[in-house]
Coordinates of C-alpha atoms in Angstrom, one line a residue:
Chain A
M6 CA -15.9 -25.2 11.9
R7 CA -13.8 -22.0 12.2
F8 CA -10.3 -21.7 13.7
I9 CA -9.3 -18.3 15.0
F10 CA -5.5 -18.1 15.2
K11 CA -4.5 -15.2 17.3
T12 CA -1.1 -13.7 16.7
D13 CA -1.5 -10.3 18.2
Y14 CA -2.9 -8.9 21.5
N15 CA -5.0 -6.4 19.5
Q16 CA -7.0 -9.2 18.1
D17 CA -8.6 -9.7 21.5
V18 CA -10.3 -6.3 21.4
K19 CA -11.2 -6.1 17.8
L20 CA -14.8 -5.1 17.2
A21 CA -15.4 -7.8 14.6
K22 CA -13.6 -10.9 15.5
H23 CA -13.8 -12.6 12.1
G24 CA -15.4 -12.4 8.7
G25 CA -18.5 -14.2 9.9
H26 CA -19.3 -11.3 12.2
V27 CA -19.0 -8.8 9.5
F28 CA -21.2 -10.8 7.2
W29 CA -24.0 -11.5 9.6
Y30 CA -24.2 -8.0 11.1
S31 CA -24.2 -6.5 7.6
L32 CA -27.1 -8.7 6.7
L33 CA -28.9 -7.7 9.9
G34 CA -28.2 -4.0 9.1
L35 CA -29.5 -4.4 5.6
G36 CA -32.6 -6.1 6.8
L37 CA -33.3 -3.3 9.3
L38 CA -32.7 -0.7 6.6
I39 CA -35.2 -2.1 4.2
A40 CA -37.7 -3.1 6.9
P41 CA -40.1 -0.1 6.4
W42 CA -40.8 -1.3 2.8
T43 CA -41.1 -5.0 3.5
I44 CA -43.2 -5.3 6.7
E45 CA -46.5 -3.9 7.7
E46 CA -46.8 -0.6 9.5
Y47 CA -48.1 -2.3 12.7
W48 CA -45.0 -4.5 12.9
L49 CA -42.7 -1.6 12.0
A50 CA -44.2 0.2 15.1
Q51 CA -43.4 -2.8 17.2
L52 CA -39.9 -2.9 15.8
T53 CA -39.5 0.7 16.8
F54 CA -40.5 -0.3 20.3
V55 CA -38.0 -3.1 20.3
L56 CA -35.3 -0.5 19.4
I57 CA -36.3 1.9 22.1
Y58 CA -36.4 -0.9 24.7
S59 CA -33.0 -2.1 23.5
I60 CA -31.5 1.3 24.3
V61 CA -33.0 1.2 27.8
G62 CA -32.0 -2.4 28.1
L63 CA -28.4 -1.7 27.1
G64 CA -28.3 0.9 30.0
L65 CA -29.7 -1.5 32.6
M66 CA -27.4 -4.3 31.2
L67 CA -24.4 -2.1 31.8
L68 CA -25.5 -1.5 35.4
A69 CA -26.9 -5.0 36.3
G70 CA -25.1 -7.3 33.9
F71 CA -21.6 -5.8 33.8
T72 CA -21.3 -3.8 37.1
G73 CA -23.4 -6.1 39.2
L74 CA -25.6 -3.3 40.7
F75 CA -29.3 -4.0 40.5
S76 CA -31.8 -1.2 40.1
L77 CA -35.4 -1.7 41.0
G78 CA -36.3 1.8 40.0
H79 CA -35.0 2.1 36.5
A80 CA -38.4 3.2 35.2
A81 CA -37.8 6.5 37.1
F82 CA -34.8 7.3 34.8
L83 CA -37.0 6.4 31.8
G84 CA -39.6 8.8 33.2
V85 CA -37.2 11.6 33.8
G86 CA -35.9 11.4 30.3
A87 CA -39.4 11.2 28.8
Y88 CA -40.8 14.1 30.7
T89 CA -37.7 16.3 30.0
E90 CA -38.0 15.6 26.3
A91 CA -41.7 16.2 26.3
I92 CA -41.6 19.5 28.1
M93 CA -38.6 20.8 26.1
V94 CA -40.0 19.7 22.7
N95 CA -43.4 21.2 23.5
A96 CA -41.6 24.4 24.4
G97 CA -40.1 24.5 20.9
V98 CA -36.5 23.4 21.7
P99 CA -34.9 21.5 18.7
F100 CA -34.9 17.8 19.0
P101 CA -31.1 17.2 19.2
I102 CA -30.7 19.6 22.1
S103 CA -33.7 18.3 24.0
L104 CA -32.5 14.7 23.5
A105 CA -29.1 15.6 24.9
C106 CA -30.8 17.3 27.8
A107 CA -33.0 14.3 28.5
G108 CA -29.9 12.1 28.6
L109 CA -27.8 14.5 30.7
L110 CA -30.6 15.2 33.2
S111 CA -31.2 11.5 33.7
A112 CA -27.4 10.9 34.1
A113 CA -27.3 13.6 36.8
V114 CA -30.2 12.0 38.6
G115 CA -28.5 8.6 38.2
M116 CA -25.4 10.0 39.9
V117 CA -27.4 11.1 42.9
V118 CA -29.0 7.7 43.1
G119 CA -25.6 6.1 42.7
L120 CA -24.5 7.7 45.9
P121 CA -26.3 5.2 48.2
A122 CA -24.7 2.5 46.1
L123 CA -21.4 3.5 47.6
R124 CA -22.5 2.5 51.1
V125 CA -25.0 -0.2 50.6
K126 CA -25.0 -3.5 48.7
G127 CA -27.2 -6.1 47.3
I128 CA -30.8 -6.0 48.6
Y129 CA -30.3 -2.7 50.4
L130 CA -29.3 -1.1 47.1
G131 CA -32.5 -2.6 45.6
M132 CA -34.5 -1.0 48.4
A133 CA -32.8 2.4 47.8
T134 CA -33.6 2.3 44.1
L135 CA -37.1 1.1 44.7
A136 CA -37.7 3.9 47.2
F137 CA -36.3 6.4 44.6
G138 CA -38.6 5.0 41.9
F139 CA -41.7 5.5 44.1
I140 CA -40.7 9.1 45.0
V141 CA -40.1 10.0 41.3
E142 CA -43.4 8.4 40.3
E143 CA -45.2 10.4 43.0
A144 CA -43.4 13.6 41.9
M145 CA -44.5 13.1 38.3
A146 CA -48.1 12.7 39.4
R147 CA -48.1 15.7 41.8
W148 CA -46.0 18.3 39.9
E149 CA -49.0 19.2 37.8
S150 CA -47.7 22.5 36.5
M151 CA -44.8 20.7 34.7
T152 CA -46.0 17.2 34.0
G153 CA -49.7 17.6 33.8
G154 CA -50.1 15.2 36.7
N155 CA -52.4 12.2 36.3
A156 CA -54.3 13.9 33.4
G157 CA -51.2 13.3 31.3
L158 CA -49.1 15.3 28.9
S159 CA -49.3 15.1 25.1
V160 CA -46.0 15.2 23.1
N161 CA -45.3 17.1 19.9
F162 CA -43.4 15.5 17.0
P163 CA -39.7 15.7 17.1
A164 CA -38.2 18.3 14.7
I165 CA -34.7 18.9 13.5
G166 CA -34.7 22.4 12.1
D167 CA -37.7 22.7 9.8
W168 CA -37.9 19.0 9.3
Q169 CA -40.8 17.4 11.2
L170 CA -40.3 13.7 11.8
D171 CA -43.9 12.9 11.8
T172 CA -44.2 9.6 9.8
T173 CA -43.6 6.1 11.1
N174 CA -40.7 5.5 8.7
E175 CA -38.8 8.7 9.7
F176 CA -39.2 8.0 13.4
Y177 CA -38.1 4.4 12.9
F178 CA -34.9 5.5 11.2
L179 CA -34.3 8.0 13.9
C180 CA -34.6 5.2 16.6
L181 CA -32.4 2.9 14.4
V182 CA -29.6 5.5 14.2
I183 CA -29.7 6.2 17.9
T184 CA -29.7 2.5 18.7
V185 CA -26.7 1.8 16.5
I186 CA -24.8 4.7 18.1
S187 CA -25.6 3.6 21.6
T188 CA -24.7 0.0 20.9
L189 CA -21.4 0.9 19.4
A190 CA -20.8 3.2 22.3
I191 CA -21.5 0.5 24.9
V192 CA -19.5 -2.2 23.0
N193 CA -16.5 0.2 22.8
L194 CA -16.9 1.1 26.4
L195 CA -16.7 -2.5 27.4
R196 CA -13.5 -3.0 25.4
S197 CA -11.9 -0.1 27.2
S198 CA -10.3 -0.1 30.6
T199 CA -13.5 1.4 32.1
G200 CA -15.6 -1.5 30.9
R201 CA -13.2 -4.0 32.3
A202 CA -13.2 -2.1 35.6
F203 CA -17.0 -2.5 35.7
V204 CA -16.7 -6.3 35.1
A205 CA -14.0 -6.5 37.8
I206 CA -16.3 -4.8 40.3
R207 CA -19.1 -7.2 39.4
D208 CA -16.8 -10.2 39.9
S209 CA -15.2 -9.2 43.1
E210 CA -15.2 -5.8 44.7
I211 CA -12.3 -6.6 47.0
S212 CA -10.0 -7.8 44.2
A213 CA -11.1 -4.9 42.0
Q214 CA -10.2 -2.5 44.8
S215 CA -6.8 -4.1 45.4
M216 CA -6.1 -3.8 41.6
G217 CA -6.4 0.0 42.0
I218 CA -10.0 0.5 40.8
H219 CA -11.7 3.4 42.5
L220 CA -14.9 1.8 43.5
A221 CA -16.9 5.0 44.3
R222 CA -16.0 6.6 41.0
Y223 CA -16.8 3.6 38.8
K224 CA -20.0 2.7 40.5
T225 CA -21.2 6.3 40.2
L226 CA -20.1 6.3 36.6
S227 CA -22.0 3.1 35.9
F228 CA -25.2 4.5 37.4
A229 CA -24.8 7.8 35.4
L230 CA -24.2 6.0 32.1
S231 CA -27.0 3.6 32.7
A232 CA -29.4 6.4 33.6
A233 CA -28.3 8.4 30.6
L234 CA -29.2 5.6 28.2
A235 CA -32.5 5.1 30.0
G236 CA -33.1 8.8 29.6
V237 CA -32.4 8.7 25.9
G238 CA -34.7 5.7 25.6
G239 CA -37.3 7.5 27.6
A240 CA -37.1 10.5 25.3
L241 CA -37.8 8.3 22.2
Y242 CA -40.5 6.5 24.1
A243 CA -42.2 9.8 24.8
H244 CA -42.4 10.5 21.1
K245 CA -43.5 7.0 20.2
I246 CA -46.3 6.9 22.8
M247 CA -47.1 10.6 22.2
F248 CA -48.9 10.8 25.6
L249 CA -47.2 10.5 29.0
S250 CA -48.8 9.7 32.3
P251 CA -47.1 8.7 35.6
E252 CA -48.3 5.2 35.7
Q253 CA -46.3 4.3 32.6
F254 CA -43.2 4.7 34.8
S255 CA -44.2 2.7 37.9
I256 CA -42.6 -0.2 39.7
V257 CA -44.2 -2.6 37.2
Q258 CA -42.2 -1.0 34.4
S259 CA -39.1 -1.3 36.5
I260 CA -39.7 -5.0 37.0
D261 CA -40.4 -5.4 33.3
L262 CA -37.0 -3.9 32.5
L263 CA -35.3 -6.2 35.0
L264 CA -37.2 -9.1 33.3
L265 CA -35.7 -7.8 30.0
V266 CA -32.1 -8.1 31.1
V267 CA -32.6 -11.4 33.0
I268 CA -34.5 -13.2 30.2
G269 CA -32.2 -11.6 27.6
G270 CA -29.1 -12.9 29.4
L271 CA -27.3 -11.0 32.1
G272 CA -23.9 -9.8 31.1
S273 CA -24.2 -9.9 27.3
V274 CA -24.9 -7.0 24.9
H275 CA -26.9 -9.3 22.7
G276 CA -29.0 -10.1 25.7
A277 CA -30.4 -6.5 25.8
F278 CA -31.7 -6.9 22.2
L279 CA -33.0 -10.4 22.7
G280 CA -34.7 -9.3 25.9
A281 CA -36.3 -6.3 24.2
I282 CA -37.6 -8.6 21.4
F283 CA -39.0 -10.9 24.1
L284 CA -40.7 -8.1 26.0
I285 CA -42.5 -6.8 22.9
V286 CA -43.3 -10.2 21.2
M287 CA -44.4 -12.1 24.3
P288 CA -47.8 -10.2 24.8
Q289 CA -48.5 -10.7 21.1
L290 CA -47.8 -14.4 21.4
I291 CA -50.0 -14.7 24.4
A292 CA -52.8 -12.8 22.6
M293 CA -52.4 -15.2 19.6
G294 CA -52.4 -18.2 22.0
K295 CA -55.5 -17.0 23.6
D296 CA -57.6 -18.0 20.6
L297 CA -56.3 -21.6 20.7
L298 CA -57.2 -22.1 24.4
P299 CA -60.7 -22.9 25.6
D300 CA -62.6 -19.7 26.4
A301 CA -62.6 -20.3 30.2
I302 CA -58.8 -20.0 30.3
G303 CA -58.1 -17.9 27.2
Q304 CA -60.3 -15.0 28.2
A305 CA -59.3 -14.8 31.8
A306 CA -57.8 -11.6 32.9
G307 CA -54.8 -13.0 34.7
L308 CA -53.5 -15.1 31.8
Q309 CA -50.7 -12.7 30.8
G310 CA -49.3 -12.4 34.3
T311 CA -49.4 -16.1 34.9
V312 CA -47.6 -16.9 31.6
Y313 CA -45.1 -14.1 32.3
G314 CA -44.3 -15.4 35.8
M315 CA -44.0 -19.0 34.5
V316 CA -41.6 -18.0 31.7
L317 CA -39.5 -16.1 34.2
I318 CA -39.4 -19.0 36.7
A319 CA -38.5 -21.4 33.9
F320 CA -35.7 -19.2 32.6
V321 CA -34.1 -18.8 36.1
L322 CA -34.4 -22.5 36.8
F323 CA -33.3 -23.9 33.5
E324 CA -31.5 -21.2 31.5
P325 CA -29.9 -18.7 33.8
M326 CA -27.9 -17.2 31.0
G327 CA -31.2 -16.3 29.3
L328 CA -32.0 -16.3 25.6
Y329 CA -28.4 -15.4 24.8
G330 CA -27.2 -18.5 26.7
R331 CA -29.6 -20.6 24.7
W332 CA -28.3 -19.1 21.5
L333 CA -24.7 -19.7 22.7
K334 CA -25.5 -23.4 23.2
V335 CA -27.1 -23.8 19.8
R336 CA -24.2 -22.1 18.2
T337 CA -21.5 -24.1 20.0
Y338 CA -23.3 -27.3 19.1
F339 CA -23.0 -26.5 15.4
Q340 CA -19.5 -25.1 15.7
L341 CA -18.2 -28.1 17.4
F342 CA -20.3 -30.7 15.6
P343 CA -19.9 -33.6 16.2
F344 CA -17.9 -33.1 19.4
Y345 CA -20.5 -31.3 21.5
R346 CA -20.8 -32.8 25.0
K347 CA -23.9 -32.6 27.1
G348 CA -22.3 -31.1 30.2
M349 CA -20.4 -28.3 28.6
F350 CA -22.4 -25.5 30.1
K351 CA -23.1 -27.2 33.4
R352 CA -23.3 -24.8 36.3
Q353 CA -21.0 -25.2 39.3
K354 CA -22.8 -25.3 42.6
S355 CA -21.2 -23.4 45.4
F356 CA -21.8 -23.2 49.1
Q357 CA -23.9 -20.3 50.0
K358 CA -21.8 -17.5 51.4
S359 CA -23.4 -14.9 53.6
D360 CA -24.0 -11.6 52.1
R361 CA -24.0 -10.0 55.5
L362 CA -20.3 -10.7 55.9
K363 CA -19.2 -8.8 52.8
Chain B
M1318 CA -55.9 13.8 71.4
Q1319 CA -55.8 13.9 67.7
L1320 CA -52.2 12.9 67.7
L1321 CA -53.1 9.9 69.9
Q1322 CA -55.9 8.9 67.6
L1323 CA -53.4 9.1 64.7
L1324 CA -50.9 7.0 66.6
I1325 CA -53.4 4.3 67.2
S1326 CA -54.4 4.0 63.6
G1327 CA -50.7 4.2 62.6
I1328 CA -49.9 1.4 65.0
A1329 CA -52.6 -0.8 63.7
Q1330 CA -51.5 -0.3 60.1
G1331 CA -47.8 -0.6 61.2
C1332 CA -48.6 -4.0 62.7
I1333 CA -49.7 -5.2 59.3
Y1334 CA -46.5 -3.9 57.7
G1335 CA -44.5 -5.5 60.5
L1336 CA -46.2 -8.9 60.0
I1337 CA -45.3 -8.8 56.3
A1338 CA -41.8 -7.6 57.1
L1339 CA -41.5 -10.5 59.5
G1340 CA -41.9 -12.8 56.6
F1341 CA -39.1 -11.0 54.7
V1342 CA -36.9 -11.2 57.7
L1343 CA -37.5 -14.9 58.3
I1344 CA -36.7 -15.8 54.8
Y1345 CA -33.7 -13.4 54.7
K1346 CA -32.2 -14.8 57.8
A1347 CA -32.5 -18.4 56.7
T1348 CA -31.7 -18.2 53.0
E1349 CA -30.1 -14.8 52.5
T1350 CA -32.6 -13.8 49.9
V1351 CA -35.6 -11.5 49.8
S1352 CA -38.9 -12.8 48.8
F1353 CA -40.9 -10.5 46.6
A1354 CA -43.7 -12.9 46.7
Q1355 CA -44.5 -12.2 50.3
G1356 CA -47.3 -9.6 49.6
D1357 CA -48.8 -12.0 47.1
L1358 CA -48.7 -14.9 49.6
M1359 CA -50.6 -12.6 51.9
M1360 CA -53.2 -12.0 49.2
V1361 CA -53.6 -15.7 48.6
G1362 CA -54.0 -16.2 52.4
A1363 CA -56.8 -13.7 52.5
F1364 CA -58.5 -15.2 49.5
G1365 CA -58.1 -18.7 51.1
G1366 CA -59.8 -17.5 54.2
M1367 CA -62.6 -15.9 52.3
L1368 CA -63.2 -18.8 50.0
A1369 CA -63.2 -21.2 52.9
M1370 CA -66.0 -19.2 54.4
T1371 CA -68.1 -18.5 51.4
L1372 CA -67.6 -21.6 49.2
M1373 CA -67.1 -24.3 51.8
G1374 CA -69.3 -22.6 54.4
F1375 CA -66.7 -22.9 57.2
P1376 CA -67.4 -20.9 60.3
F1377 CA -65.0 -18.0 60.9
W1378 CA -63.1 -19.7 63.7
L1379 CA -62.4 -22.8 61.5
A1380 CA -61.7 -20.9 58.3
V1381 CA -58.9 -18.8 59.9
P1382 CA -56.7 -21.7 61.1
A1383 CA -57.5 -23.6 57.9
A1384 CA -56.2 -20.8 55.8
I1385 CA -53.1 -20.3 57.9
I1386 CA -52.2 -24.0 57.9
G1387 CA -53.0 -24.3 54.2
M1388 CA -50.7 -21.4 53.4
G1389 CA -48.0 -22.9 55.6
L1390 CA -48.1 -26.1 53.5
F1391 CA -48.2 -24.0 50.4
G1392 CA -45.0 -22.2 51.4
V1393 CA -43.3 -25.5 51.9
V1394 CA -44.4 -26.7 48.5
V1395 CA -43.2 -23.5 46.8
E1396 CA -39.8 -23.8 48.4
R1397 CA -39.5 -27.4 47.4
L1398 CA -40.6 -26.9 43.8
V1399 CA -39.1 -23.5 42.9
I1400 CA -36.5 -22.3 45.3
R1401 CA -34.6 -25.4 46.3
P1402 CA -33.3 -26.3 42.8
I1403 CA -31.3 -23.2 42.6
L1404 CA -30.0 -22.9 46.1
G1405 CA -26.4 -21.8 46.1
Q1406 CA -26.8 -19.7 43.0
P1407 CA -26.4 -15.9 43.2
A1408 CA -29.1 -14.3 45.5
F1409 CA -30.4 -12.2 42.6
S1410 CA -31.6 -15.4 40.8
I1411 CA -33.8 -16.2 43.8
V1412 CA -35.1 -12.6 43.9
M1413 CA -36.2 -12.9 40.2
L1414 CA -37.8 -16.3 41.0
T1415 CA -39.9 -14.8 43.8
I1416 CA -41.0 -12.0 41.5
G1417 CA -42.0 -14.8 39.1
V1418 CA -43.9 -16.6 41.8
G1419 CA -45.7 -13.3 42.7
Y1420 CA -46.7 -12.9 39.0
V1421 CA -48.1 -16.4 38.8
L1422 CA -50.0 -16.2 42.1
R1423 CA -51.6 -12.9 41.2
G1424 CA -52.4 -14.2 37.7
L1425 CA -53.8 -17.5 38.9
I1426 CA -56.1 -15.7 41.4
T1427 CA -57.4 -13.4 38.8
M1428 CA -58.0 -16.3 36.5
I1429 CA -60.6 -17.8 38.9
P1430 CA -63.9 -17.0 37.1
N1431 CA -66.2 -14.5 38.7
I1432 CA -64.1 -14.3 41.9
G1433 CA -60.6 -13.3 41.0
T1434 CA -61.3 -9.9 39.5
D1435 CA -63.8 -8.7 42.0
T1436 CA -63.4 -7.0 45.4
H1437 CA -64.7 -8.9 48.4
T1438 CA -65.3 -8.4 52.0
L1439 CA -64.2 -10.8 54.6
D1440 CA -67.1 -11.4 57.1
V1441 CA -65.5 -11.3 60.5
P1442 CA -67.6 -11.4 63.7
Y1443 CA -66.0 -8.3 65.0
A1444 CA -66.7 -6.2 61.9
G1445 CA -67.8 -2.6 62.4
Q1446 CA -67.7 -2.6 66.2
V1447 CA -66.3 0.6 67.6
L1448 CA -64.8 1.2 71.1
S1449 CA -64.7 4.8 72.4
M1450 CA -62.6 5.5 75.4
G1451 CA -62.6 9.1 76.6
G1452 CA -62.8 10.7 73.2
L1453 CA -60.6 8.2 71.5
V1454 CA -62.3 6.0 68.9
V1455 CA -60.8 2.7 68.2
S1456 CA -62.4 0.1 65.9
A1457 CA -62.4 -3.5 66.9
E1458 CA -60.4 -4.4 63.7
Q1459 CA -57.5 -2.3 64.9
I1460 CA -57.6 -3.8 68.4
V1461 CA -57.6 -7.3 66.9
V1462 CA -54.7 -6.5 64.6
I1463 CA -52.6 -5.2 67.5
L1464 CA -53.5 -8.1 69.8
A1465 CA -52.9 -10.7 67.2
T1466 CA -49.5 -9.2 66.3
A1467 CA -48.5 -9.2 70.0
I1468 CA -49.5 -12.8 70.4
L1469 CA -47.8 -13.9 67.2
C1470 CA -44.6 -12.2 68.3
G1471 CA -44.7 -13.9 71.6
G1472 CA -45.2 -17.2 69.9
L1473 CA -42.3 -16.7 67.5
F1474 CA -40.1 -15.5 70.3
A1475 CA -40.9 -18.7 72.3
L1476 CA -40.3 -20.8 69.1
F1477 CA -36.9 -19.4 68.5
K1478 CA -35.9 -19.3 72.2
Y1479 CA -37.2 -22.6 73.6
T1480 CA -37.7 -25.2 70.9
K1481 CA -35.1 -27.3 69.1
L1482 CA -36.6 -26.4 65.8
G1483 CA -36.2 -22.6 66.5
I1484 CA -32.6 -23.0 67.6
A1485 CA -31.8 -25.1 64.5
M1486 CA -33.3 -22.4 62.4
Q1487 CA -31.1 -19.8 64.1
A1488 CA -28.1 -22.0 63.5
A1489 CA -28.9 -22.5 59.9
S1490 CA -29.3 -18.8 59.4
Q1491 CA -26.0 -18.0 60.8
N1492 CA -23.8 -20.5 59.0
Q1493 CA -25.4 -23.1 56.7
L1494 CA -22.3 -25.2 56.3
A1495 CA -21.5 -25.3 60.0
A1496 CA -25.1 -26.1 60.8
Y1497 CA -25.0 -28.9 58.2
Y1498 CA -21.9 -30.4 59.8
M1499 CA -23.7 -30.3 63.2
G1500 CA -26.4 -32.6 61.8
I1501 CA -29.1 -30.0 61.1
P1502 CA -31.0 -30.8 57.9
V1503 CA -30.5 -27.3 56.4
Q1504 CA -32.6 -27.9 53.3
R1505 CA -35.6 -29.1 55.4
I1506 CA -35.2 -26.2 57.7
N1507 CA -35.3 -23.8 54.7
G1508 CA -38.5 -25.4 53.6
L1509 CA -40.0 -25.0 57.1
V1510 CA -38.9 -21.4 57.2
W1511 CA -40.7 -20.7 53.9
G1512 CA -43.8 -22.4 55.4
L1513 CA -43.6 -20.3 58.5
A1514 CA -43.2 -17.1 56.4
A1515 CA -46.2 -18.1 54.3
A1516 CA -48.3 -18.8 57.4
V1517 CA -47.3 -15.4 58.9
A1518 CA -48.2 -13.8 55.5
A1519 CA -51.6 -15.5 55.7
I1520 CA -52.2 -14.1 59.2
A1521 CA -51.3 -10.6 57.9
G1522 CA -53.7 -11.1 55.0
L1523 CA -56.6 -12.2 57.3
L1524 CA -56.0 -9.3 59.6
L1525 CA -55.8 -6.8 56.8
A1526 CA -58.8 -8.0 54.9
P1527 CA -61.5 -6.5 57.2
I1528 CA -59.7 -3.1 57.1
T1529 CA -59.3 -2.9 53.4
F1530 CA -60.9 -5.5 51.1
V1531 CA -59.9 -8.8 49.6
H1532 CA -58.8 -8.3 46.0
A1533 CA -56.0 -9.6 43.7
N1534 CA -53.8 -6.5 44.0
M1535 CA -53.8 -6.2 47.8
G1536 CA -50.4 -7.8 47.7
F1537 CA -48.8 -4.6 46.6
I1538 CA -49.0 -3.5 50.2
G1539 CA -45.9 -5.8 50.5
L1540 CA -43.9 -3.1 48.8
K1541 CA -44.5 -0.9 51.8
A1542 CA -43.2 -3.6 54.1
F1543 CA -39.8 -3.4 52.5
P1544 CA -39.2 0.0 54.2
A1545 CA -40.3 -1.6 57.4
A1546 CA -37.8 -4.4 57.1
V1547 CA -35.0 -2.0 56.2
V1548 CA -35.7 0.4 59.0
G1549 CA -35.7 -2.4 61.5
G1550 CA -32.7 -4.1 60.1
F1551 CA -33.1 -6.8 57.6
G1552 CA -31.8 -9.6 59.8
S1553 CA -33.8 -8.8 63.0
L1554 CA -37.2 -10.2 63.9
P1555 CA -38.1 -7.6 66.6
G1556 CA -36.7 -5.1 64.2
A1557 CA -39.3 -6.0 61.6
I1558 CA -42.2 -5.2 64.0
V1559 CA -40.5 -2.0 65.3
G1560 CA -39.8 -1.0 61.7
G1561 CA -43.4 -1.7 60.7
L1562 CA -44.6 0.4 63.6
V1563 CA -42.3 3.3 62.6
I1564 CA -43.5 3.1 59.0
G1565 CA -47.1 2.9 60.0
I1566 CA -46.9 5.9 62.4
V1567 CA -44.9 8.0 60.0
E1568 CA -47.4 7.3 57.3
A1569 CA -50.4 8.2 59.5
V1570 CA -48.8 11.4 60.8
A1571 CA -47.5 12.4 57.3
G1572 CA -51.0 11.8 55.9
F1573 CA -52.5 14.2 58.4
Y1574 CA -49.9 17.0 58.7
L1575 CA -48.2 17.1 55.3
P1576 CA -49.8 18.0 51.9
E1577 CA -51.5 15.3 49.9
G1578 CA -49.2 12.8 48.2
F1579 CA -46.6 12.7 51.0
K1580 CA -48.5 9.9 52.8
D1581 CA -47.6 7.4 50.0
I1582 CA -43.9 8.4 49.8
A1583 CA -43.2 9.1 53.4
P1584 CA -42.1 5.4 54.0
Y1585 CA -39.6 5.6 51.1
I1586 CA -38.2 8.9 52.3
V1587 CA -37.7 7.3 55.7
V1588 CA -35.9 4.4 54.0
L1589 CA -33.6 6.6 52.0
L1590 CA -32.7 8.5 55.2
M1591 CA -32.2 5.2 57.1
L1592 CA -29.9 3.9 54.3
V1593 CA -27.8 7.0 54.3
L1594 CA -27.6 7.3 58.1
K1595 CA -27.6 3.8 59.4
P1596 CA -27.6 1.2 56.6
N1597 CA -27.8 -1.7 59.0
G1598 CA -31.2 -0.5 60.4
L1599 CA -32.2 0.1 64.0
F1600 CA -31.6 -3.5 65.1
G1601 CA -29.1 -4.5 62.5
E1602 CA -26.7 -7.2 63.5
K1603 CA -23.1 -6.3 63.4
L1604 CA -21.0 -9.1 61.8
R1605 CA -17.4 -8.9 61.1
K1606 CA -15.6 -10.8 58.4
K1607 CA -12.9 -12.9 59.8
V1608 CA -10.0 -13.6 57.5

């Protein structure tokens, strides 16, 4: 059991709250650093995907989990980033510049999409982002001179100066560095007044407004930042996949990203990583489970969708805080042992209030 | 003349969108949430009708009501098992739940061996008949769609206007707490609304099946019904049908006059315009918050 005795306001916003944080995160960092030499190449590639999805997940978590604005078209930002990166790198632009451009262009698009967010709420915003996602997907398929259309577009290796990052290990470290930078950026942002303004908007727009928060500015900012991270993630995704086609950025991908943040745990930075791990590991687990099931069920085409849906339903019904919530409960149990009570995380039920009156 | 021809096919397609949008609106009005499973319920309804005819050998006029009633019951069961436990939680949880239900329905249908992954035709007695009136060519399928939509709308109008159940549904949709105090069993009403929405979805599926085909991914047409619901105003039943017609006609006209590719995104452009100009939709209700 650990007691944290706070004597200073600054302790509330410290990056590492206590020695335990420093120890465990160092251990995690060390593990990630030596991963290329300890695990098989296949799993290293999967780990790279986890890192890429974590970056995109962090972006969507900022928007959905912390600002309370849901986007059903996030794959479009991913696509904008991926295509920008692919076209620029293929044209011979150095990787750092093209990555920055991918992020900035996505951010600019995100700001434009954020504009309807100023007028509409809830499900209407979902519709606007959904519509936007479809339009971008169609544009990617039809603008053949730039994107190669449905035939696809192959992507060169990233290069910094003369250094070609063409091995699995090099690319893994590149993703790791960018993931660490974006995580620190998001964590720091959330400690700042901007981050707290986002949370205030999520919890109550009216009270946030009356505290002097400029709703339009912060909502647009949230969209732009979220889209920028998705764009950076998309750029890395383009290099990892090495071949882009419009159907990789469809509504299915957008819903997968929403799944990521919901199953990871809305409103937690950890959740973005847990969700990304879930999204990558789940298909593998299903593939492994297939062999254990009788052939009639195991070989059926719809098994993956069914399991996905059931897991999603189970999470929303029984664990609304997602994987992070589950971890929180386990941790609290051991921290408070033997004083853990069953009802500690019980949800409060409230009367349904009409969205239409907001 | 060509424009008129386009309008008729647009109206027929729009009726389908309108029927699916009707399901969205019913559920939205009653429970303040949007069901992403509506398109998949439609798909299951179409499959139900088809299986009733091929596997059980029902005649057409028996298979259709059987599928509709079956789906109605199915909707009630889904509400009871999945939606009711989290009533009162943020609306987004329920949206995620319905996405999950959609996944499961699509997955389970594809898991049926030798049936789920194939494309089927629904044998309707009026298949392939064509009516030509003064240069206009109208297929029987389109006429049936338009007629059935009109009859269904009339039925729903009567339900909401003249029956106790319909009035209770309206009351529950306006203020759940007040309705509860007045002795309306709000939870049971919610279940019935889900059943009604699923039955409407089944009708849409059975009407759509002869025009396209029956397959596991036909539910994705539901994504086109969202624009219909938004254009009409999410809380308005006549709005859903009008929105569906608007989307259907816009799609048909864009497909003919604009370059290839615009047909698919025209509904979404209309939605974005609508959200910018008139976020409440054509028939959107105006509610004020009283302090």
